[in-house]
Short mmCIF file of C-alpha atoms in Angstrom, two decimals:
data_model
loop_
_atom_site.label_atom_id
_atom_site.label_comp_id
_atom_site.label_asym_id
_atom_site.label_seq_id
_atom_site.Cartn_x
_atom_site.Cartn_y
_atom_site.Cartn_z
CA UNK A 235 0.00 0.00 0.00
CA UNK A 236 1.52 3.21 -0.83
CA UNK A 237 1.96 5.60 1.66
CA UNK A 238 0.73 8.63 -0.14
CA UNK A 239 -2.63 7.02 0.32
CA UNK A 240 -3.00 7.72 3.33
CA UNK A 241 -2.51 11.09 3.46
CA UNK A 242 -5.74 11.50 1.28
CA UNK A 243 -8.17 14.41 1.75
CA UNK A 244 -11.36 15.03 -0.37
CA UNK A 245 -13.13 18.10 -1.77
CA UNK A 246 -16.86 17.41 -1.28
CA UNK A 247 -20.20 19.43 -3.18
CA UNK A 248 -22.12 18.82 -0.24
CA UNK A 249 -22.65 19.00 3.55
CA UNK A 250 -20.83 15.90 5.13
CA UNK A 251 -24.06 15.69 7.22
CA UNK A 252 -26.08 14.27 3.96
CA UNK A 253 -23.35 11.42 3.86
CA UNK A 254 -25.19 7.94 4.19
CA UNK A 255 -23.69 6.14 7.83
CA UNK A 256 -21.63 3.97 5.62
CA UNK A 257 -20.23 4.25 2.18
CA UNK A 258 -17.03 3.45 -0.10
CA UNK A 259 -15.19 6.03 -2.51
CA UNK A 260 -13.58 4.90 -5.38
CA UNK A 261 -12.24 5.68 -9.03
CA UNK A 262 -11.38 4.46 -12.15
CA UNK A 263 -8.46 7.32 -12.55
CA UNK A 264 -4.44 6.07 -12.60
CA UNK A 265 -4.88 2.09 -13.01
CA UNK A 266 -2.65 0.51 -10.87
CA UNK A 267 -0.52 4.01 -10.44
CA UNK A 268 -0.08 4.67 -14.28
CA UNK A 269 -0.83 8.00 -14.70
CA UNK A 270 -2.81 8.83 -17.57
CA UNK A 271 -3.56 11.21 -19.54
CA UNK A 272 -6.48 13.62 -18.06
CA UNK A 273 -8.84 12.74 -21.15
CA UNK A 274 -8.54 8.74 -20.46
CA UNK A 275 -8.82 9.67 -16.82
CA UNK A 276 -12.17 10.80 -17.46
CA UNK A 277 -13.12 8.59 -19.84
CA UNK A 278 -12.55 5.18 -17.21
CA UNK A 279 -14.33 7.59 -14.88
CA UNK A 280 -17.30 7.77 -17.38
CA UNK A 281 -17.70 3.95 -17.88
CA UNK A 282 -17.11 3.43 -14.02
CA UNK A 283 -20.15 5.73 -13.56
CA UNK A 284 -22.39 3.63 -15.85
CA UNK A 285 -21.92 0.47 -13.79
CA UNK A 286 -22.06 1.77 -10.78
CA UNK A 287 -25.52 3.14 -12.05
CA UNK A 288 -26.47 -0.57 -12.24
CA UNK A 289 -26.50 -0.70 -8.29
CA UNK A 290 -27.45 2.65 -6.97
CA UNK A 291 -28.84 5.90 -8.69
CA UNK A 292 -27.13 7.53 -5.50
CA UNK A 293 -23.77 8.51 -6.28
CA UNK A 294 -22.45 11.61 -5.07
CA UNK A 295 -19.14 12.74 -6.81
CA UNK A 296 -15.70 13.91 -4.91
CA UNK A 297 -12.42 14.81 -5.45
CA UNK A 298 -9.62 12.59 -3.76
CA UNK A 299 -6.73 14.87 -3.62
CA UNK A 300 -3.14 14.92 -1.93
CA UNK A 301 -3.13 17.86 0.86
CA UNK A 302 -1.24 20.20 -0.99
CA UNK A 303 -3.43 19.90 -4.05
CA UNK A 304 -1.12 18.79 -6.46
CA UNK A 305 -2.75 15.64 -7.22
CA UNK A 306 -5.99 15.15 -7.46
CA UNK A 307 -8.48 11.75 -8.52
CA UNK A 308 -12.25 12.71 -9.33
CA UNK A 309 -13.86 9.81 -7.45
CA UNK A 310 -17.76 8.76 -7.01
CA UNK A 311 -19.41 7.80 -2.84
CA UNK A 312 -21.61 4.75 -3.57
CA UNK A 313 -23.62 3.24 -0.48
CA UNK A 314 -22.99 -0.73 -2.59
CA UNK A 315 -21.92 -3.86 -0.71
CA UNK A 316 -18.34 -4.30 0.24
CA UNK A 317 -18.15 -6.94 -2.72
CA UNK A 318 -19.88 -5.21 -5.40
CA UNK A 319 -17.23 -2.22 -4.61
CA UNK A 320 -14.10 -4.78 -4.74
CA UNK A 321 -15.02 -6.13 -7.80
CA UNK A 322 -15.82 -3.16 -9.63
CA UNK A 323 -12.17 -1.41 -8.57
CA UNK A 324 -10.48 -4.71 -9.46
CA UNK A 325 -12.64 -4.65 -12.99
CA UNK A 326 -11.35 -1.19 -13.19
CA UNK A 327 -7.39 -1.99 -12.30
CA UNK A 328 -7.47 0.34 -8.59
CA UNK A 329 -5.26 -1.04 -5.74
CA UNK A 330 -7.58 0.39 -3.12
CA UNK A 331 -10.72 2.13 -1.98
CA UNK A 332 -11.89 3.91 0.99
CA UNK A 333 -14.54 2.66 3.18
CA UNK A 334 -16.02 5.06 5.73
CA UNK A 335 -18.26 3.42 8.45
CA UNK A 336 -19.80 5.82 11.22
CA UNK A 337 -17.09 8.85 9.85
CA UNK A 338 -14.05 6.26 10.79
CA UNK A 339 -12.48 6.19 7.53
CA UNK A 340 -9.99 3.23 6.55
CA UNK A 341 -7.85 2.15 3.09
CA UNK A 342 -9.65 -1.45 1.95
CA UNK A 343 -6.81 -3.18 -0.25
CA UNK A 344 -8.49 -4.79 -2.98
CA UNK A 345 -6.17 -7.64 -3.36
CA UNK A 346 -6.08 -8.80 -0.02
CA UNK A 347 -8.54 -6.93 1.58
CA UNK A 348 -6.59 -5.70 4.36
CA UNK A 349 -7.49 -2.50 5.60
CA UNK A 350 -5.60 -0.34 7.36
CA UNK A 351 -8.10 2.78 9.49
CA UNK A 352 -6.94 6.48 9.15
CA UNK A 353 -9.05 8.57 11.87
CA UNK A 354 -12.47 10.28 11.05
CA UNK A 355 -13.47 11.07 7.18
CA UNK A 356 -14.84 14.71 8.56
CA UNK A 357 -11.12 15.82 9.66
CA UNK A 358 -10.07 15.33 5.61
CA UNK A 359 -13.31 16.41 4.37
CA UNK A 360 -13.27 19.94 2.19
CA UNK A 361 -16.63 21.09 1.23
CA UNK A 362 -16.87 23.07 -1.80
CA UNK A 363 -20.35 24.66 -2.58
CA UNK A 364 -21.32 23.21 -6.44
CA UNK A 365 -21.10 26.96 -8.65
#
């Protein structure tokens, strides 16, 4: 698990209070760490969007970002079971997604599964109004 990970934080469109009690965020940006261009990016992004569709017309979009900005992952919150999430990211090359239970937010490998907690999703929570 890369380390970088963990120091996640994510720009939000909405109140955290309107967060379901548990959810997962993930992405179909950087397979496996290859960085890609921006329009392929958005383009995984696109077709990740249309399956997760399949299981939930509730998906709220946010921004996974390093905290100084520099990179940043456009990423979708889906309330789906833990292995409808795992096999989409695999389908979709990721190494990990977040799982927030209750605000405790923790990395969920998808190979093994392991997950390894990070404190409460609110402290790395940005909310930016939608313009």
């Amino acid at each position: 698990m890369k380390e970088v990970y963990k120091s996640t934080v994510f720009i939000l469109p909405i109140i955290t209070k309107n967060l379901p009690k548990s959810f997962f965020i993930l992405t179909a940006f950087n397979p496996m760490d290859e960085l890609l261009e921006r329009r392929k990016n958005v383009k995984n992004n696109f077709l990740l969007q249309s399956e997760l569709n399949q299981f939930t017309n509730h998906i709220i979009p946010v921004i996974g970002c390093s905290p100084d900005f520099q990179h940043k992952e456009e990423s979708f919150i889906v309330k789906i079971s833990k292995e409808q999430t795992l096999k989409i990211a695999k389908r979709f090359r990721q190494r990990a997604v977040f799982f927030i239970y209750d605000n405790n937010l923790k990395i969920l490998e998808c190979s093994t599964q392991s997950n390894f907690p990070l404190g409460k999703f609110s402290d790395r929570v940005i909310t930016k109004p939608v313009a």
